[in-house]
Structures are given as structure tokens and as C-alpha cells.
Short mmCIF file of C-alpha atoms in Angstrom, two decimals:
data_model
loop_
_atom_site.label_atom_id
_atom_site.label_comp_id
_atom_site.label_asym_id
_atom_site.label_seq_id
_atom_site.Cartn_x
_atom_site.Cartn_y
_atom_site.Cartn_z
CA MET A 1197 136.77 155.26 147.60
CA ARG A 1198 135.28 157.45 144.50
CA LEU A 1199 138.39 156.53 142.22
CA TYR A 1200 138.86 152.91 142.91
CA PHE A 1201 133.95 153.02 141.61
CA LEU A 1202 135.13 155.07 139.45
CA LEU A 1203 137.75 152.78 137.76
CA LEU A 1204 135.63 150.35 138.22
CA ILE A 1205 132.65 152.15 136.10
CA LEU A 1206 135.31 152.17 133.58
CA LEU A 1207 136.26 148.58 133.50
CA PHE A 1208 132.57 147.67 132.77
CA SER A 1209 132.30 149.63 130.18
CA GLY A 1210 135.02 148.68 128.28
CA PHE A 1211 134.42 144.57 128.17
CA THR A 1212 130.73 145.83 127.15
CA GLN A 1213 132.14 147.08 124.71
CA ALA A 1214 134.19 144.28 123.73
CA SER A 1215 131.93 141.63 124.13
CA ALA A 1216 128.72 143.93 122.08
CA GLN A 1217 132.18 143.94 118.70
CA SER A 1218 132.73 140.61 118.66
CA THR A 1219 128.97 138.97 118.88
CA GLU A 1220 128.16 141.81 116.07
CA GLU A 1221 131.13 140.56 113.46
CA ASP A 1222 130.30 136.60 114.19
CA LYS A 1223 127.59 137.73 113.01
CA SER A 1224 128.95 139.39 110.17
CA PRO A 1225 128.73 138.07 106.56
CA TYR A 1226 132.24 140.17 106.12
CA ARG A 1227 133.91 137.18 107.64
CA ILE A 1228 135.65 133.58 107.38
CA ASP A 1229 135.26 130.42 108.45
CA GLU A 1230 139.71 130.85 108.66
CA LYS A 1231 139.91 126.60 109.34
CA ASP A 1232 137.50 125.37 107.15
CA TYR A 1233 138.86 128.13 104.13
CA GLU A 1234 142.58 126.12 105.11
CA TRP A 1235 141.19 122.77 104.75
CA ARG A 1236 139.21 124.90 101.46
CA THR A 1237 142.94 126.03 100.10
CA LYS A 1238 144.77 122.65 101.35
CA MET A 1239 146.93 121.10 98.41
CA THR A 1240 148.39 116.99 98.82
CA ILE A 1241 152.10 116.75 99.21
CA PRO A 1242 153.06 113.87 96.44
CA PRO A 1243 156.09 111.51 97.77
CA TYR A 1244 157.36 110.96 94.92
CA GLY A 1245 160.70 112.07 94.51
CA LEU A 1246 160.22 115.15 97.03
CA GLU A 1247 162.89 116.51 98.49
CA LYS A 1248 164.98 116.10 95.13
CA VAL A 1249 161.87 118.17 93.70
CA LYS A 1250 161.77 120.65 97.07
CA LYS A 1251 165.55 121.12 96.16
CA LEU A 1252 164.89 121.68 92.85
CA ILE A 1253 162.29 124.28 93.34
CA ALA A 1254 164.24 125.82 95.98
CA ALA A 1255 166.98 126.60 93.39
CA ILE A 1256 165.03 128.51 90.86
CA THR A 1257 164.65 132.27 90.21
CA LEU A 1258 161.98 134.55 89.33
CA LYS A 1259 163.00 135.50 85.36
CA GLU A 1260 160.76 137.88 83.37
CA ASP A 1261 157.76 135.73 81.30
CA PRO A 1262 159.36 135.95 77.44
CA MET A 1263 155.90 135.28 76.35
CA GLY A 1264 154.17 138.36 78.28
CA SER A 1265 151.35 135.78 79.30
CA SER A 1266 152.20 136.80 82.97
CA ASP A 1267 152.36 139.70 84.83
CA GLY A 1268 154.19 137.99 87.40
CA GLY A 1269 157.41 135.99 85.67
CA ILE A 1270 158.55 132.64 85.50
CA GLU A 1271 159.94 130.74 88.08
CA ALA A 1272 160.70 127.36 86.07
CA LEU A 1273 163.50 124.41 86.06
CA THR A 1274 164.95 124.18 83.52
CA THR A 1275 164.40 122.40 80.01
CA ALA A 1276 166.63 120.16 81.23
CA GLN A 1277 166.10 119.78 84.76
CA PHE A 1278 161.98 118.97 83.35
CA LYS A 1279 163.26 116.04 80.83
CA SER A 1280 165.84 114.95 83.33
CA LEU A 1281 162.53 113.99 85.84
CA SER A 1282 160.91 110.92 86.00
CA LEU A 1283 157.60 111.41 85.74
CA ARG A 1284 156.42 109.71 88.96
CA GLU A 1285 158.92 113.49 90.50
CA LYS A 1286 157.65 115.19 87.70
CA PHE A 1287 153.70 114.72 88.82
CA THR A 1288 155.32 116.29 92.10
CA TYR A 1289 156.53 118.70 91.05
CA VAL A 1290 153.97 120.03 89.21
CA MET A 1291 151.82 119.00 92.08
CA ILE A 1292 153.70 121.80 94.74
CA HIS A 1293 155.06 124.04 92.39
CA ALA A 1294 153.77 126.72 89.85
CA GLU A 1295 155.82 128.20 87.59
CA LEU A 1296 153.20 131.04 86.46
CA SER A 1297 153.73 133.82 88.91
CA GLU A 1298 151.09 136.59 88.77
CA GLN A 1299 151.13 139.69 90.88
CA ASN A 1300 146.39 139.72 90.84
CA CYS A 1301 144.18 141.97 93.61
CA ALA A 1302 143.59 139.56 96.23
CA ILE A 1303 139.58 138.81 96.40
CA PRO A 1304 138.65 139.20 100.19
CA GLU A 1305 137.34 135.62 101.02
CA TYR A 1306 134.38 136.62 103.48
CA GLN A 1307 133.42 132.83 103.85
CA ASN A 1308 131.02 131.51 106.51
CA ASP A 1309 129.13 128.82 107.48
CA ILE A 1310 131.25 127.14 104.79
CA GLN A 1311 130.28 123.22 105.99
CA LYS A 1312 127.20 124.80 104.76
CA LYS A 1313 127.92 124.98 101.39
CA ILE A 1314 128.97 123.53 98.37
CA PHE A 1315 129.70 126.40 96.43
CA GLY A 1316 130.15 126.47 92.60
CA ALA A 1317 133.29 127.37 91.89
CA LEU A 1318 137.10 125.25 93.97
CA GLU A 1319 139.88 127.43 95.25
CA THR A 1320 143.47 127.13 94.22
CA GLY A 1321 145.77 126.45 96.29
CA PHE A 1322 148.93 128.60 95.18
CA ASN A 1323 149.27 131.39 95.78
CA GLU A 1324 149.25 133.69 92.53
CA ALA A 1325 150.34 131.45 90.66
CA LEU A 1326 149.30 129.09 87.89
CA TRP A 1327 150.51 126.10 86.47
CA SER A 1328 152.35 126.64 82.48
CA GLN A 1329 151.27 125.61 79.31
CA ARG A 1330 154.34 122.84 79.49
CA GLN A 1331 153.01 121.76 83.22
CA VAL A 1332 149.88 121.91 81.78
CA ASP A 1333 151.04 119.71 78.88
CA PHE A 1334 152.24 117.45 81.00
CA LEU A 1335 149.63 116.28 83.15
CA VAL A 1336 147.20 116.55 79.60
CA GLU A 1337 149.61 114.49 78.49
CA ASN A 1338 150.01 111.36 81.14
CA ARG A 1339 146.35 112.22 81.51
CA ASP A 1340 145.88 108.25 82.44
CA SER A 1341 149.05 107.94 84.75
CA VAL A 1342 148.02 110.94 86.50
CA MET A 1343 144.96 109.77 87.54
CA GLN A 1344 146.39 106.18 89.09
CA LEU A 1345 149.09 108.53 91.57
CA ILE A 1346 145.97 110.84 92.00
CA GLN A 1347 144.26 107.51 93.51
CA GLU A 1348 147.21 106.41 94.54
CA SER A 1349 148.01 109.10 96.85
CA VAL A 1350 144.27 110.10 97.76
CA LEU A 1351 144.05 106.76 99.17
CA ARG A 1352 147.51 106.46 101.33
CA SER A 1353 146.87 109.90 102.58
CA LYS A 1354 143.01 109.51 102.64
CA ARG A 1355 143.18 113.60 101.06
CA MET A 1356 142.00 115.60 98.20
CA GLY A 1357 143.83 118.13 98.02
CA VAL A 1358 142.82 121.85 95.98
CA ASN A 1359 146.34 120.42 93.64
CA TYR A 1360 144.93 117.17 93.00
CA LYS A 1361 140.97 118.64 92.09
CA GLU A 1362 142.62 121.00 89.91
CA ALA A 1363 144.44 118.55 87.82
CA ILE A 1364 141.40 116.28 87.85
CA LEU A 1365 139.48 119.15 86.09
CA GLU A 1366 142.81 119.89 84.24
CA ILE A 1367 142.44 117.40 82.86
CA ASN A 1368 138.59 116.41 82.63
CA ALA A 1369 139.35 112.99 84.22
CA TRP A 1370 135.37 111.93 84.57
CA GLU A 1371 136.07 108.48 84.49
CA MET A 1372 137.05 109.37 88.04
CA ILE A 1373 133.87 109.89 88.93
CA PRO A 1374 133.61 106.24 90.55
CA PHE A 1375 136.54 106.70 92.35
CA MET A 1376 135.32 110.95 93.82
CA ILE A 1377 131.84 109.30 95.23
CA THR A 1378 133.52 106.41 97.54
CA TYR A 1379 136.09 109.56 98.88
CA ILE A 1380 132.87 111.81 99.52
CA GLU A 1381 131.45 108.71 101.41
CA LYS A 1382 133.94 108.74 103.56
CA THR A 1383 134.78 111.67 103.47
CA PRO A 1384 131.99 114.20 104.45
CA LEU A 1385 134.23 117.70 105.73
CA ASP A 1386 135.29 117.82 101.86
CA LYS A 1387 132.65 119.54 100.18
CA ASP A 1388 134.34 121.09 97.85
CA ALA A 1389 134.25 117.11 96.20
CA LEU A 1390 130.44 117.37 95.69
CA THR A 1391 131.85 121.01 93.47
CA LEU A 1392 134.51 119.09 91.02
CA LEU A 1393 131.93 116.26 90.32
CA MET A 1394 129.52 119.27 89.60
CA LEU A 1395 132.43 121.28 87.17
CA LEU A 1396 132.69 117.91 85.45
CA MET A 1397 129.37 117.57 84.22
CA LYS A 1398 129.15 121.12 82.74
CA ARG A 1399 132.91 120.25 81.95
CA GLY A 1400 131.33 117.90 79.60
CA GLU A 1401 127.60 119.78 78.87
CA TYR A 1402 126.20 116.79 80.26
CA GLU A 1403 122.49 117.77 79.67
CA GLU A 1404 120.89 116.66 83.21
CA PHE A 1405 123.14 119.00 85.01
CA LEU A 1406 122.55 121.77 82.68
CA LYS A 1407 118.52 122.10 82.39
CA SER A 1408 119.14 121.86 85.91
CA THR A 1409 118.12 124.01 89.23
CA ALA A 1410 121.80 123.41 90.48
CA PHE A 1411 123.01 125.16 87.53
CA GLN A 1412 121.02 128.19 87.18
CA LYS A 1413 121.56 128.42 90.77
CA LEU A 1414 125.77 128.11 90.86
CA TYR A 1415 126.90 129.26 86.63
CA GLY A 1416 123.81 131.15 85.74
CA SER A 1417 123.33 134.73 84.48
CA GLU A 1418 122.92 135.84 87.92
CA SER A 1419 125.80 133.99 89.95
CA ASN A 1420 128.97 134.59 91.38
CA TYR A 1421 132.41 133.20 92.48
CA TYR A 1422 130.50 133.05 95.68
CA SER A 1423 127.46 131.33 94.93
CA PHE A 1424 126.01 127.74 96.52
CA LEU A 1425 124.39 125.52 97.95
CA ASN A 1426 122.69 124.59 100.30
CA TYR A 1427 124.23 121.43 101.39
CA ASN A 1428 122.69 118.73 103.29
CA LYS A 1429 122.12 115.09 102.48
CA ALA A 1430 119.63 115.58 99.90
CA ASN A 1431 121.95 117.61 97.91
CA GLU A 1432 124.59 115.45 98.33
CA ASP A 1433 122.64 112.53 96.85
CA LEU A 1434 121.34 113.68 93.98
CA ILE A 1435 124.48 115.26 93.30
CA CYS A 1436 126.45 111.82 93.93
CA ALA A 1437 123.91 110.36 92.18
CA ARG A 1438 123.94 112.13 88.59
CA ALA A 1439 127.27 112.42 88.78
CA ASN A 1440 127.12 108.68 88.48
CA ARG A 1441 124.43 108.65 85.44
CA TYR A 1442 126.77 111.03 83.81
CA TYR A 1443 129.28 108.38 84.40
CA LYS A 1444 127.27 105.77 82.68
CA GLU A 1445 126.68 107.93 79.92
CA ARG A 1446 130.33 108.60 79.30
CA MET A 1447 131.03 105.32 79.47
CA LYS A 1448 128.33 103.81 76.54
#
């Protein structure tokens, strides 16, 4: 009987310690909302020639970067293979595969309460990889077609993945602001669409935004990678209204 009570005490003690540890972890600032972080980093996969492009990517081997612009290397189609793709197939290739691989130190992601924040920076969908100059050139040279394909895809999938957001920023597609505002109204989970609007205003050096409190908080001298605004409807409306004024000013 004495042994039975001793085991019972030890079991209760272990349960108490585990509960306390769990509670401390829940309150710690050094944790991540995995489900919401997955939303921030999820890419949209275009359907155009997808199976063909995936087979080509699967056959690529890593090569040393001849320009020395990457610590990792190059994982790219040959020039002939790339040229043989149609415009839509090239779009799919660029959206799902970044040719420059890099060996960076992993940045710890301690982002909690993500749905309550509007961050100043986007995440990336490519793990330790970047678009090559050839891929950036493709996006810029086919800017109108890229905007059209992104809109087609988003309307179909109801989702604007982080790769699409990166492409919009890369080509400075401010003409898509009205489309993005409509998307934001229909997709309240995607707070990074608000981030993208602010990044476009920042890139365009829109004076009203540069002088705002939001700009100083997100991109000022004391800002960092994790800087954010609190999410609320008033802030959402302010960002959308300001972006809409920026769009109209650019249209003049």
C-alpha cells in the first residue's frame, strides 16, 4: 500500500510539472504559430504545363555558380530547355522553382499571434533559394502577361501565394492594387496582402506613406524583420484607402 501511494505521488508530480511547462511555453514570446506561419509561406502552384515543368525540374542537377553570386550553386534548366517552354510554362517554372540556391543560416521564426499582426516584410516560399537574373528578366520583360496570369490563377484558386506576392513586388505591379484590395476583402486570413500593398507604396516612394506613423514603425531606423502593426479593421481600411490613393496618383 505504501508503494502504491508513492507511485501515485510521483505520477501526480510529473503531471503537474508537464502542465506547468506547457503553460510556460504557451506564454513564451519564443514560439511560432505553425498553422498561420504555413499560411504565410504557402505558394500557389500554377497549372500551366505543370506536369511537364515538374519533370524537367526533377532532372536538374546542382552546379557551381560560375558567376560566384551564390554560396550554394545553380539548379537551372539549360538555355535551350528554358527557351523551348511557352510563356505560360515559363511562368509555372519560375513560380515553383528558384534557380539560385544559397546556404544561409536559418533565421529562427518566433512569430506568434500572426493573425493579429500586419508585418512589414513578406516571408519567402523558396527554401534557401532565389530567382536567378534570367528568371527576374523573364518576369520584368513579360510584366503584363505575368500580372494577367497571376490574376487568372488567384481568381481560380482564391489564393495569392507568397510566390505570387514576391513576383508582384519584383515587377512593381502597382496596377494590381485594385485587384489586391478586392482580394483582401474576400480573403481576411491573408494579412500579407496588406503587407504587399505597403511594400508597393514604399517602393514607389509614395510621400503620404513615407510620412506616416506606420512607415516609421515598419521601416524606420528602429524597425527590424519582425516589425508589425496591430491588425484591426481600422488599420486595414487605412492601408487600402492609402494604397488606392497611391494607385490613382500613378494613373494620372
